[in-house]
Short mmCIF file of N, CA and C in Angstrom, two decimals:
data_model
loop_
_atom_site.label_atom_id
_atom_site.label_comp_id
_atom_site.label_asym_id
_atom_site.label_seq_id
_atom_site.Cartn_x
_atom_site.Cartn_y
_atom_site.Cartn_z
N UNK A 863 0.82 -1.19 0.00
CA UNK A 863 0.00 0.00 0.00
C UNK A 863 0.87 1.26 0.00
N UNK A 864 2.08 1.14 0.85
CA UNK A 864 2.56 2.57 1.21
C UNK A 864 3.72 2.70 -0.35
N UNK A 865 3.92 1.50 -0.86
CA UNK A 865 4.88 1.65 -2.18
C UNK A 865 3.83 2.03 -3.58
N UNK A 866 2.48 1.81 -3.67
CA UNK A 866 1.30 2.08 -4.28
C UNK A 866 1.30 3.67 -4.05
N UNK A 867 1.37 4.60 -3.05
CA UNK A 867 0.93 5.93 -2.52
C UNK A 867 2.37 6.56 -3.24
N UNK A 868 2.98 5.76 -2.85
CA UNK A 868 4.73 6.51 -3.31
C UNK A 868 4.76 6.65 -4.68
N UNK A 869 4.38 5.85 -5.68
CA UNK A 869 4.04 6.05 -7.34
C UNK A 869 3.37 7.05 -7.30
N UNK A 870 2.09 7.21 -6.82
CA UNK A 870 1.18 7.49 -7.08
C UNK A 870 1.28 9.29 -6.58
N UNK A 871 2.73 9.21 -5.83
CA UNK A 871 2.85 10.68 -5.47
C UNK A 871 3.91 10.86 -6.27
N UNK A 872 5.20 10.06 -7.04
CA UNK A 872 5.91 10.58 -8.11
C UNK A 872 5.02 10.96 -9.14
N UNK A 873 4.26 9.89 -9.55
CA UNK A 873 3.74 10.56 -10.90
C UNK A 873 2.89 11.87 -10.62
N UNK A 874 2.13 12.21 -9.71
CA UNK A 874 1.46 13.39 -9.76
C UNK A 874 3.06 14.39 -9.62
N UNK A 875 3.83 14.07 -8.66
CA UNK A 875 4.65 15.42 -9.05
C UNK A 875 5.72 15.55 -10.43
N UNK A 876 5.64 14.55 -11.27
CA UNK A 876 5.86 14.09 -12.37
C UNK A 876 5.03 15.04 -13.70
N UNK A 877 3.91 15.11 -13.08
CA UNK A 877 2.87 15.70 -13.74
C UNK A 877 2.89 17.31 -13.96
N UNK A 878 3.47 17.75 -12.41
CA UNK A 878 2.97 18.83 -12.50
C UNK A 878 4.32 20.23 -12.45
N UNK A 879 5.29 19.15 -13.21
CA UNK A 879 6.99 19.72 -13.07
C UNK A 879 6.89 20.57 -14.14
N UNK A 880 7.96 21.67 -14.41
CA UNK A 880 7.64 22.79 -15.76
C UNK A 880 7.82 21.85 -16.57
N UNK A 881 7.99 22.08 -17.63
CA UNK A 881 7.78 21.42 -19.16
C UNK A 881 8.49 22.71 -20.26
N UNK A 882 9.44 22.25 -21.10
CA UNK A 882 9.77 23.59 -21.57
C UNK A 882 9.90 22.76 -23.46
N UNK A 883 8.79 24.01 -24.33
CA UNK A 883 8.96 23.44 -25.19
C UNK A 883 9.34 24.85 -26.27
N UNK A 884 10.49 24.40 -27.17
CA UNK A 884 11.26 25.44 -28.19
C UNK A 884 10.56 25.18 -29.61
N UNK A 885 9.98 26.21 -29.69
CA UNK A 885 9.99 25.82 -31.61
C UNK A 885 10.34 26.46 -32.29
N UNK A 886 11.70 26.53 -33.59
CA UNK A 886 12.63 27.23 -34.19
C UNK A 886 12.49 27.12 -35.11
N UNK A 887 12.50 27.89 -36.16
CA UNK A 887 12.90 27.99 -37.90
C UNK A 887 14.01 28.72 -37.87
N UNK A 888 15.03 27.51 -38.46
CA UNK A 888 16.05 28.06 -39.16
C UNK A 888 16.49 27.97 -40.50
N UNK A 889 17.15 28.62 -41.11
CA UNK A 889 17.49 28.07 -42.66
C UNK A 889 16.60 26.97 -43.28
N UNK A 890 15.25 27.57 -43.51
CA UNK A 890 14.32 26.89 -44.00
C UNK A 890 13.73 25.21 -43.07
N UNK A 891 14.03 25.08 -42.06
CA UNK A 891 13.18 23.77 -41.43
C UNK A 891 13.30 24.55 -40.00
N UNK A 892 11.77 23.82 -39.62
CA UNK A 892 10.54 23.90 -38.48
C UNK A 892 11.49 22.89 -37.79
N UNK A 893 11.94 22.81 -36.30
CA UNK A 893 12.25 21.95 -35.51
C UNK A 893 11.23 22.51 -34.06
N UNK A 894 11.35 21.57 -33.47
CA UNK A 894 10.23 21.32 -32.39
C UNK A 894 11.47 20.91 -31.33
N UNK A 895 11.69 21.06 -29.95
CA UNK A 895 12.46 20.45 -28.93
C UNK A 895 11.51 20.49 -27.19
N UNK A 896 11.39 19.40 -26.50
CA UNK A 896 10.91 20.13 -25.67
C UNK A 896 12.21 19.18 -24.50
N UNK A 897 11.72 19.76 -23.49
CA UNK A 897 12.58 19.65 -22.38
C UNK A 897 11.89 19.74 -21.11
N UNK A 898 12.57 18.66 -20.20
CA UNK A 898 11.82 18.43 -18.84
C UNK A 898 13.21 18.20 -18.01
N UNK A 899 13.45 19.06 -17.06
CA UNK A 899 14.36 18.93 -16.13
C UNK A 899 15.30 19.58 -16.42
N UNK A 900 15.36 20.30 -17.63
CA UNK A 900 16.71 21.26 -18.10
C UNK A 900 17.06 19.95 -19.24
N UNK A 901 16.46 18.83 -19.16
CA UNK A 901 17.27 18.01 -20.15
C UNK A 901 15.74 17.56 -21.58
N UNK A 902 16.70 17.46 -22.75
CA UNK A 902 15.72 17.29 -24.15
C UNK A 902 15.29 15.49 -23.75
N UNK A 903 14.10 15.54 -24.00
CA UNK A 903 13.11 15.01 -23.97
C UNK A 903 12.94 14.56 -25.22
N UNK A 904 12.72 15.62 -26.14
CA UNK A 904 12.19 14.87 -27.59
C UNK A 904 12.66 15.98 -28.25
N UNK A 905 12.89 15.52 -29.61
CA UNK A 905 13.06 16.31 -30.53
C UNK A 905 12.83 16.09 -32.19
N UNK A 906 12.00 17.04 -32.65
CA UNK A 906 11.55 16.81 -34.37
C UNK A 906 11.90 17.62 -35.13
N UNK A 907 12.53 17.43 -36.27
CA UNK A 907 12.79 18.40 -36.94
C UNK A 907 12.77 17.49 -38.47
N UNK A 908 12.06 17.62 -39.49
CA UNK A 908 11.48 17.46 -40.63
C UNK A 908 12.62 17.21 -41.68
N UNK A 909 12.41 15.99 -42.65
CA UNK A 909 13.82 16.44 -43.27
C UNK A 909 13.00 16.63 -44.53
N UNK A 910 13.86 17.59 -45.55
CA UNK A 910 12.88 18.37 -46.26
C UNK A 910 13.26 17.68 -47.69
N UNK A 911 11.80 17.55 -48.46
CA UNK A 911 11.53 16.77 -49.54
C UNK A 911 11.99 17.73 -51.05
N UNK A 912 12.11 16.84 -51.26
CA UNK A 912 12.52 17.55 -53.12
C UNK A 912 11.40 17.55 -53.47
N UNK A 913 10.84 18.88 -54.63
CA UNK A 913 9.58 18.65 -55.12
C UNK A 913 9.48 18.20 -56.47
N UNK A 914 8.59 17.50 -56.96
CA UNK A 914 8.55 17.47 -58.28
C UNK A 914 8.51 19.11 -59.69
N UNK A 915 9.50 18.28 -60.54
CA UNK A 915 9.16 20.03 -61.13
C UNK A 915 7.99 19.46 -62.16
N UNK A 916 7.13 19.24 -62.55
CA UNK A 916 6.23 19.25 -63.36
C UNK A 916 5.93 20.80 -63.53
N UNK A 917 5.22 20.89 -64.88
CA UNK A 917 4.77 22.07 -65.60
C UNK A 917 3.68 21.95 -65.46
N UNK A 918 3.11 22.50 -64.78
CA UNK A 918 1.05 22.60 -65.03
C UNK A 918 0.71 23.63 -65.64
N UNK A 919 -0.02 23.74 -66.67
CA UNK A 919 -0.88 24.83 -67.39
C UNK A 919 -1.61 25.58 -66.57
N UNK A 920 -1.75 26.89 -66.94
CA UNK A 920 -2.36 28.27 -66.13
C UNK A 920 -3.92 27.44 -65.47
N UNK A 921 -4.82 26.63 -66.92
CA UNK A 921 -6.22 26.32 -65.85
C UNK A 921 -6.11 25.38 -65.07
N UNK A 922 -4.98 24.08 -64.60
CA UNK A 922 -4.65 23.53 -64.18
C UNK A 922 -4.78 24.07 -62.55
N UNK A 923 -3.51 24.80 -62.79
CA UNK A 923 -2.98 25.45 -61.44
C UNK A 923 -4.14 26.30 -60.60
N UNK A 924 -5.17 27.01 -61.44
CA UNK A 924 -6.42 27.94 -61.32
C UNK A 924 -7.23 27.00 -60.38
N UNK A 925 -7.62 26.06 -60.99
CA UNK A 925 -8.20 24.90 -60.33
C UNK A 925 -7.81 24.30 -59.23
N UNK A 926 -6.62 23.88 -58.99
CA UNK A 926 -6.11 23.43 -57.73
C UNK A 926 -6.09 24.47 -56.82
N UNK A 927 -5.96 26.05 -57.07
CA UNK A 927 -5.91 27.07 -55.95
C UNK A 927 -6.84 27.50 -55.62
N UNK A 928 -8.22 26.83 -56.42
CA UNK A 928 -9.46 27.10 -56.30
C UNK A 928 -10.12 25.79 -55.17
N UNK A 929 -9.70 24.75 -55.29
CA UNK A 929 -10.12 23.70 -54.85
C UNK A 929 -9.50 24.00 -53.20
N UNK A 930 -7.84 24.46 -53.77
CA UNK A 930 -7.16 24.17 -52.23
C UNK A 930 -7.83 25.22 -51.33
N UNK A 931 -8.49 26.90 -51.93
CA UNK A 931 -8.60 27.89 -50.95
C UNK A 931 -10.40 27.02 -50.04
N UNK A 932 -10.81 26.36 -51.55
CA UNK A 932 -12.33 26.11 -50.33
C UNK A 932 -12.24 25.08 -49.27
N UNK A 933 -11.44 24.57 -49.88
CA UNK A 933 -10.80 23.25 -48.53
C UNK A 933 -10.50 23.83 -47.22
N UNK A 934 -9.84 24.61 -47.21
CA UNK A 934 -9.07 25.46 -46.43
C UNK A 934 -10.40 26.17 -45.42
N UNK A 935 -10.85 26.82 -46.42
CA UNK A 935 -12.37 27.66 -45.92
C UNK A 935 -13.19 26.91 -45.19
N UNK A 936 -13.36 25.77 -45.59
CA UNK A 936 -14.39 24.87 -44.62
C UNK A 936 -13.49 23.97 -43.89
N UNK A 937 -12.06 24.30 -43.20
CA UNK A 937 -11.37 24.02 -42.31
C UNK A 937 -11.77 24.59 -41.64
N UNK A 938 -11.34 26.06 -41.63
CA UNK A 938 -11.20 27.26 -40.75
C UNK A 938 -12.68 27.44 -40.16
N UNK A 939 -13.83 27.09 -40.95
CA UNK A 939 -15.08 27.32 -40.30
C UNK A 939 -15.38 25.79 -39.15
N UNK A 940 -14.65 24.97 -39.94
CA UNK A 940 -15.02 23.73 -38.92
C UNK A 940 -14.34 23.63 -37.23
N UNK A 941 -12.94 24.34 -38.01
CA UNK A 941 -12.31 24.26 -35.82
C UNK A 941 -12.34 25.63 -35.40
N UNK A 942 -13.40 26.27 -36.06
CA UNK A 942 -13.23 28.04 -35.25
C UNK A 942 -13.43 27.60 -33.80
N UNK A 943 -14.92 26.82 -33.91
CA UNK A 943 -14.90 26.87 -31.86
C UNK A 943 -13.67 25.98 -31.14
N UNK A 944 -13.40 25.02 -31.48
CA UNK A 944 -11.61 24.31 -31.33
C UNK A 944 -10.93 25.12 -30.69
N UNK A 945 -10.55 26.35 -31.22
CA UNK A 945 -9.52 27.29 -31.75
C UNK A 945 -9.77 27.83 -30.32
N UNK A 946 -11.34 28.69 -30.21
CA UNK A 946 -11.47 29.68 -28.97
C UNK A 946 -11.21 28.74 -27.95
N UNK A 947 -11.57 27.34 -27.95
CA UNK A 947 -11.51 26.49 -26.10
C UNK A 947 -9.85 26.27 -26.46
N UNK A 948 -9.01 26.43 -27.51
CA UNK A 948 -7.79 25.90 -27.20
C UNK A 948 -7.06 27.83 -26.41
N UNK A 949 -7.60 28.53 -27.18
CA UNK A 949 -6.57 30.01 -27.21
C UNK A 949 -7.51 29.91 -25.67
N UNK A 950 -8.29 29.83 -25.00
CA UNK A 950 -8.73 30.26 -23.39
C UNK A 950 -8.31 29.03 -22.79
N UNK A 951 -7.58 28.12 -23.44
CA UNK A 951 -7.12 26.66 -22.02
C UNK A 951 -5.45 27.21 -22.03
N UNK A 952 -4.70 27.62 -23.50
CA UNK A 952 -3.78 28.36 -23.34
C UNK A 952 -3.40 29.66 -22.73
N UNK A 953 -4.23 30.41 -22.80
CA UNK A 953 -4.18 31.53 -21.67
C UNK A 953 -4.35 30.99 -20.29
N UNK A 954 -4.87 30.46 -20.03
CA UNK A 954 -5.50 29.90 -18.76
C UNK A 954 -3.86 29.48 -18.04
N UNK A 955 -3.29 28.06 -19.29
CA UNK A 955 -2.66 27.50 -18.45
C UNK A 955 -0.76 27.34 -19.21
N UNK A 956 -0.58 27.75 -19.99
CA UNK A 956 0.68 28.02 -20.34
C UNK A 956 1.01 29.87 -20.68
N UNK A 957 2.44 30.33 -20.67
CA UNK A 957 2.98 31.07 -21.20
C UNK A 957 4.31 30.80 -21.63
N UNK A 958 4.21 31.88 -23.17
CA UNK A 958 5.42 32.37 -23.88
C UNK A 958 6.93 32.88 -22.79
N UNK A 959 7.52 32.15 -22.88
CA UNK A 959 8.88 32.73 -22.45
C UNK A 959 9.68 33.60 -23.21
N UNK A 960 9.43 33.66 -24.19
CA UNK A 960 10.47 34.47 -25.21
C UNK A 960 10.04 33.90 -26.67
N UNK A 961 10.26 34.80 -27.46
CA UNK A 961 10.35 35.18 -28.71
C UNK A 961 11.21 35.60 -29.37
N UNK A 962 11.89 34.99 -30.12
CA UNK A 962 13.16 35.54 -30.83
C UNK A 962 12.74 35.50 -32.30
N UNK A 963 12.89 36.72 -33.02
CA UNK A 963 13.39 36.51 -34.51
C UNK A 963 14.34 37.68 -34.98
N UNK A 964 15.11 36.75 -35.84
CA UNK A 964 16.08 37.71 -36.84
C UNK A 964 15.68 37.43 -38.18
N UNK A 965 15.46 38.79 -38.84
CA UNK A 965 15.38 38.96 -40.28
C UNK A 965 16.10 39.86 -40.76
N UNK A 966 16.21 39.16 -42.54
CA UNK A 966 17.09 40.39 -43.10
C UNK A 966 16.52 40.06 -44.38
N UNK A 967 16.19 41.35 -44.96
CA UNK A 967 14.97 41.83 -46.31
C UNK A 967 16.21 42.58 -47.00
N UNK A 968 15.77 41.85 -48.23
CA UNK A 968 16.85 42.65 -49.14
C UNK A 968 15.63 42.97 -50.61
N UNK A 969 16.11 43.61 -51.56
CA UNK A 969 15.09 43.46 -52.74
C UNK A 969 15.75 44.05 -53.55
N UNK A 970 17.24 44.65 -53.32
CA UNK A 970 18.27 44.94 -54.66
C UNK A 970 18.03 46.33 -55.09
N UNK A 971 16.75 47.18 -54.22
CA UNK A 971 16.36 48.32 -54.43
C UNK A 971 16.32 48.92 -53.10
N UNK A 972 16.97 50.13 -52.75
CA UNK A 972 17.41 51.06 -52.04
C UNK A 972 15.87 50.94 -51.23
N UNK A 973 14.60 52.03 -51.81
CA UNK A 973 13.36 52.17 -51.32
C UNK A 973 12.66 51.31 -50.92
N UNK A 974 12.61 50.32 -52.28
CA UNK A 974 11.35 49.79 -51.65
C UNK A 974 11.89 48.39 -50.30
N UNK A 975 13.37 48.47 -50.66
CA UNK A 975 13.95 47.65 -49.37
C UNK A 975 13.55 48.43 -47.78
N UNK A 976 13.70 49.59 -48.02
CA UNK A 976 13.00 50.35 -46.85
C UNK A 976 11.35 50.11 -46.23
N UNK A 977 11.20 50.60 -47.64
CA UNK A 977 9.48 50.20 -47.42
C UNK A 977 8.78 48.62 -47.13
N UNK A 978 9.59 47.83 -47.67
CA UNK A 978 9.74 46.43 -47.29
C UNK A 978 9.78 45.83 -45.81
N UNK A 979 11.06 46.57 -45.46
CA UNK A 979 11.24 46.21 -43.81
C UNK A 979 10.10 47.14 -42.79
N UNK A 980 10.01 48.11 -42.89
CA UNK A 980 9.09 49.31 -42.09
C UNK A 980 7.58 48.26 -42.28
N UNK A 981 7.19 47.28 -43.62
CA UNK A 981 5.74 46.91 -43.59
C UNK A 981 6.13 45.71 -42.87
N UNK A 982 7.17 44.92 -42.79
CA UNK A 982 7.59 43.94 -41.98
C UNK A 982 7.47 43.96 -41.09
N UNK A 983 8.13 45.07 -39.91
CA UNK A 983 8.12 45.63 -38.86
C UNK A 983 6.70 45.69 -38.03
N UNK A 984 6.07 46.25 -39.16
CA UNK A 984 3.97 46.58 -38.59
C UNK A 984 3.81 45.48 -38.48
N UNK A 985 4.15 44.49 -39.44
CA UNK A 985 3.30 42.74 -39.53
C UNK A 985 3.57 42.01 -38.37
N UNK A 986 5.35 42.34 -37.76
CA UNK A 986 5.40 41.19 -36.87
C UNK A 986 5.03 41.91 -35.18
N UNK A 987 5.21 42.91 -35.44
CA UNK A 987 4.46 43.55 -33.93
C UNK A 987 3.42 43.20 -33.86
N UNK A 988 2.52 43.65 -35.09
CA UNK A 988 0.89 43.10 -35.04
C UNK A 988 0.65 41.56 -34.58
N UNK A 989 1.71 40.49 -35.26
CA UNK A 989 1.47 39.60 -35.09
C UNK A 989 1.87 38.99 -33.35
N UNK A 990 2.67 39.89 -32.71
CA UNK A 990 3.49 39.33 -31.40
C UNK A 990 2.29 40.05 -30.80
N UNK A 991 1.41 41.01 -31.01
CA UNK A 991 0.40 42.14 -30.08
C UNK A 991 -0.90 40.78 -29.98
N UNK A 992 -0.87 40.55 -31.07
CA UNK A 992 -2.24 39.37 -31.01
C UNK A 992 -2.08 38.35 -30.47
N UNK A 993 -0.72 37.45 -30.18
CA UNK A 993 -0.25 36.21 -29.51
C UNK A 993 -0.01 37.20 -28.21
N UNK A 994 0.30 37.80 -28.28
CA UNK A 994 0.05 38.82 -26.58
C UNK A 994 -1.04 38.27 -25.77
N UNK A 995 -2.18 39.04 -26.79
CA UNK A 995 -3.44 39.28 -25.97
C UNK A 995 -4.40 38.09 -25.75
N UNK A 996 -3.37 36.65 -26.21
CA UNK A 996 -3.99 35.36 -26.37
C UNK A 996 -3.12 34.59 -24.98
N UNK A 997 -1.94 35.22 -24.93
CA UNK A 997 -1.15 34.27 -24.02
C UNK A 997 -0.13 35.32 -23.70
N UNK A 998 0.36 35.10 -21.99
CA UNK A 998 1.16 36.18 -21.47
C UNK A 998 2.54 35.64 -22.29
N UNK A 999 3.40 36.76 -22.64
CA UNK A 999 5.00 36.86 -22.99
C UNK A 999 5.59 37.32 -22.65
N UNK A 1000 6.89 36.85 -21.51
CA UNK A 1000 7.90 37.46 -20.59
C UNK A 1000 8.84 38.15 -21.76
N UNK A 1001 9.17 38.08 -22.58
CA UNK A 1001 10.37 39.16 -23.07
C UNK A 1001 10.02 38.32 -24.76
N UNK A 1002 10.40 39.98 -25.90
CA UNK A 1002 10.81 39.19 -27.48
C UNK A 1002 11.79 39.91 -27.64
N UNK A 1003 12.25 39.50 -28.70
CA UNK A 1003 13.27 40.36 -29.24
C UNK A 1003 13.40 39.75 -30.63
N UNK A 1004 13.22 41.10 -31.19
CA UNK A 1004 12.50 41.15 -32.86
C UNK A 1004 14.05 41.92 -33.78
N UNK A 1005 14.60 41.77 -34.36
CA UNK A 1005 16.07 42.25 -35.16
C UNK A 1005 15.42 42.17 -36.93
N UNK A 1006 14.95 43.02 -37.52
CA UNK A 1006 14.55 43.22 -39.23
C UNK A 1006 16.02 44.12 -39.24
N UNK A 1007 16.61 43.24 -40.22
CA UNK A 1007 17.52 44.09 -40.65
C UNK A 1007 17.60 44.43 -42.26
N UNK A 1008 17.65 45.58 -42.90
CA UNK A 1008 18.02 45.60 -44.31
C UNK A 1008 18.77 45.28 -44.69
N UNK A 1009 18.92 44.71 -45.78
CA UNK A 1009 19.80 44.55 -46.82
C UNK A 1009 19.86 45.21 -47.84
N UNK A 1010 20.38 46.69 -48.15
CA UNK A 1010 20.30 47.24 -49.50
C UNK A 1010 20.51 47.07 -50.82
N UNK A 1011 22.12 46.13 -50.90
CA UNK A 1011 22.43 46.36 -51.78
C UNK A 1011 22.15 44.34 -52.37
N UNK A 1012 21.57 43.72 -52.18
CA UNK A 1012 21.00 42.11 -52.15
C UNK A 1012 19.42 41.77 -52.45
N UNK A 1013 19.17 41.11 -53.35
CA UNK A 1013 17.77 40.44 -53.03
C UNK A 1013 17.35 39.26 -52.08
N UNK A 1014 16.92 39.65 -50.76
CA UNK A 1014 17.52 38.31 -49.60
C UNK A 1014 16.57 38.76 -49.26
N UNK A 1015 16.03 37.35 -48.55
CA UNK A 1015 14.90 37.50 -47.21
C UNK A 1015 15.10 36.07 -46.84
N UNK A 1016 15.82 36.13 -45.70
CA UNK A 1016 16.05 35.12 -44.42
C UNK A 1016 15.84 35.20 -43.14
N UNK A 1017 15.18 34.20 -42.69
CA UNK A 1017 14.28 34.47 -41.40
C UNK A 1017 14.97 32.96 -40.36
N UNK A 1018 15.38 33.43 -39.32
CA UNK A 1018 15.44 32.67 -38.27
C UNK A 1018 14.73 33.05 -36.88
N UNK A 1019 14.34 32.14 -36.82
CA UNK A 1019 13.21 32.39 -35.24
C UNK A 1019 13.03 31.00 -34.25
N UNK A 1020 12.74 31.62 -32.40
CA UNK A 1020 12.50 30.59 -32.12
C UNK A 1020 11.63 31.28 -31.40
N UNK A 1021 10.61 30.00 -30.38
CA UNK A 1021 9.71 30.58 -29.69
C UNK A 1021 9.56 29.57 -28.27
N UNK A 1022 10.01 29.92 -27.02
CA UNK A 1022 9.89 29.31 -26.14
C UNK A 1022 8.64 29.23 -24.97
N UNK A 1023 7.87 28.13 -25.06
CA UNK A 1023 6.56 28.39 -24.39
C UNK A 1023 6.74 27.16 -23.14
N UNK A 1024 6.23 27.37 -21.67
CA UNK A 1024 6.33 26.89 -20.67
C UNK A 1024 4.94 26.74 -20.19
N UNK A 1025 4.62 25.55 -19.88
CA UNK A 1025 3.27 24.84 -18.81
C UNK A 1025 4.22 24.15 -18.21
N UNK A 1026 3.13 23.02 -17.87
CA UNK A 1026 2.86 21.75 -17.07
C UNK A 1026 2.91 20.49 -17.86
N UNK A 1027 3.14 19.39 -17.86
CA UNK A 1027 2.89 18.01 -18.57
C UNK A 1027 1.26 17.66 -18.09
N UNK A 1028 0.94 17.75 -16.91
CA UNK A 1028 -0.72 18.07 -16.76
C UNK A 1028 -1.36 18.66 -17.64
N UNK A 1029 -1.23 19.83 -17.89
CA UNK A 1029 -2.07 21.04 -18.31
C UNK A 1029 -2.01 20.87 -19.57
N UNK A 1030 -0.64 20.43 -20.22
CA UNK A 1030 -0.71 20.11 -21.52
C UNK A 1030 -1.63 18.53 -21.72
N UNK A 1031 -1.64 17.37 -20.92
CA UNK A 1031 -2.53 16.72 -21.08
C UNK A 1031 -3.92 17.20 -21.10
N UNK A 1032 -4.33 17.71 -20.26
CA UNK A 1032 -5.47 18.34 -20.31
C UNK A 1032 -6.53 19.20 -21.48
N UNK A 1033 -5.27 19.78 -21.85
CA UNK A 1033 -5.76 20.53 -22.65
C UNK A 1033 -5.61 19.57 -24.11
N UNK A 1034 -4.88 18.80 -24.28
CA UNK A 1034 -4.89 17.94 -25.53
C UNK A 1034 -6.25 17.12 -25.34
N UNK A 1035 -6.62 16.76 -24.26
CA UNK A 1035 -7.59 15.90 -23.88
C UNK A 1035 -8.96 16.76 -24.50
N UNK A 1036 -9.49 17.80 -23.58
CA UNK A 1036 -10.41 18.71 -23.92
C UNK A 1036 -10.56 19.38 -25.44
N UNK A 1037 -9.14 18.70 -26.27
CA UNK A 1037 -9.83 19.71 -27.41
C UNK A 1037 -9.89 18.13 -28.51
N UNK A 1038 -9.24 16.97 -28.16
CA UNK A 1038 -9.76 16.00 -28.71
C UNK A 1038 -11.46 15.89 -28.39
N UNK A 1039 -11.67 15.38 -27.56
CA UNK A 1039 -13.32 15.57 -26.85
C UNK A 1039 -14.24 16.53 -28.10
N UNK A 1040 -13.76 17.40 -27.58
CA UNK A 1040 -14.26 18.96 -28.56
C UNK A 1040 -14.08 18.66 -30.34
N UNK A 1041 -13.11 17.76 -30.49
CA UNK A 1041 -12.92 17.39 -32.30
C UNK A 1041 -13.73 16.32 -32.40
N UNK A 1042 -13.82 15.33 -31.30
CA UNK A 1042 -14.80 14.07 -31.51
C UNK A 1042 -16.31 14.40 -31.63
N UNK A 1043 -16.63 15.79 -30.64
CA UNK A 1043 -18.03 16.15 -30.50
C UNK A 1043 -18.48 16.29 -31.91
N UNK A 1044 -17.74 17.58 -32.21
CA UNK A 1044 -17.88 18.27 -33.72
C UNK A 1044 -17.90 17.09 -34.88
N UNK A 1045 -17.32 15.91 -34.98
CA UNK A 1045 -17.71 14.84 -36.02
C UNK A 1045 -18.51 14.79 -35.70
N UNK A 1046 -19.27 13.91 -34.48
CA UNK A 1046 -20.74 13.29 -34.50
C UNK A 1046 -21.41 13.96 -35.11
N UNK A 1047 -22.08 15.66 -35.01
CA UNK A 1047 -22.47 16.21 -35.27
C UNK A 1047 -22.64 16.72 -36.54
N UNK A 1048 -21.87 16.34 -37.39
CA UNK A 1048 -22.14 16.53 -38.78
C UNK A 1048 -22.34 15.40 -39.39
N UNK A 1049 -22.41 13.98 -38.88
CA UNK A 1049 -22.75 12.99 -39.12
C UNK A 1049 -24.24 12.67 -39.29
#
């Protein structure tokens, strides 16, 4: 009994230890790392496919970007409510530790390389103001740098977000539930 209570009190404090998970783009690939105890846990990072070069004709391509945007459209309408119970279980129960990105915009033209980075600049504030007001963020640090005299745009970024191994169960739990509901229902 008393070696039964002793599991049964690792794994709850097992449960409820930080959890630290990194997700980075660098030189073109998405890697994922998370970490429990200061030490990596898991790690994914994609190895990236060659594409086919086929030639598709203009109504070809029309068609597939027509097909792919309504697909898409009756995604976005199917997990809108998903979306709100995931962005209020994430506020609720994880935060952003940091935000890092470095960019550098080039376009081989003096101006509109200016005007390039300055609309950059609006996009990714806008975009860090809205993951703000969805989930708290202890510190970012945002670097757009020009490139005048180059046509370049290279982006490295990472993003470090901290819960619980609980909370993240939880919340994976509650929004499966919430994806299983939403099938029946259109069934």
């Amino acid at each position: 009994m008393l070696i039964a209570l002793g599991i049964i009190a690792i794994i709850v404090l097992l449960l409820f230890l930080p959890l630290r998970i990194v997700f980075s783009y660098h030189e073109k690939v998405f890697s994922t790392k998370v970490f429990a105890f200061g030490v990596q846990i898991f790690k994914h990072s994609p190895k990236t496919q060659k594409k086919d070069k086929k030639k598709d004709n203009a109504e070809e391509t029309v068609k597939k970007a027509e097909k792919s945007v309504g697909k898409l459209s009756e995604k976005i309408r199917h997990y809108a409510s998903i979306s709100r119970k995931a962005t209020t279980l994430a506020r609720k129960y994880a935060k952003i530790k940091s935000i890092t990105l470095k960019m550098n915009i080039g376009t081989g033209d003096a101006p509109s390389t200016a005007i390039s980075t300055g609309i950059m600049w609006g996009q990714v504030y806008t975009l860090i103001g809205i993951i703000g007001s969805i989930m708290y963020i202890d510190k970012h640090d945002v670097e757009i740098t020009p490139v005048y005299n180059e046509n370049v745009l290279s982006l490295d970024g990472e993003c470090i977000i901290k819960s619980r191994i609980a909370y993240i169960i939880f919340i994976a739990i509650t929004i499966l539930i919430k994806i299983n509901s939403r099938k029946g229902k259109e069934e």
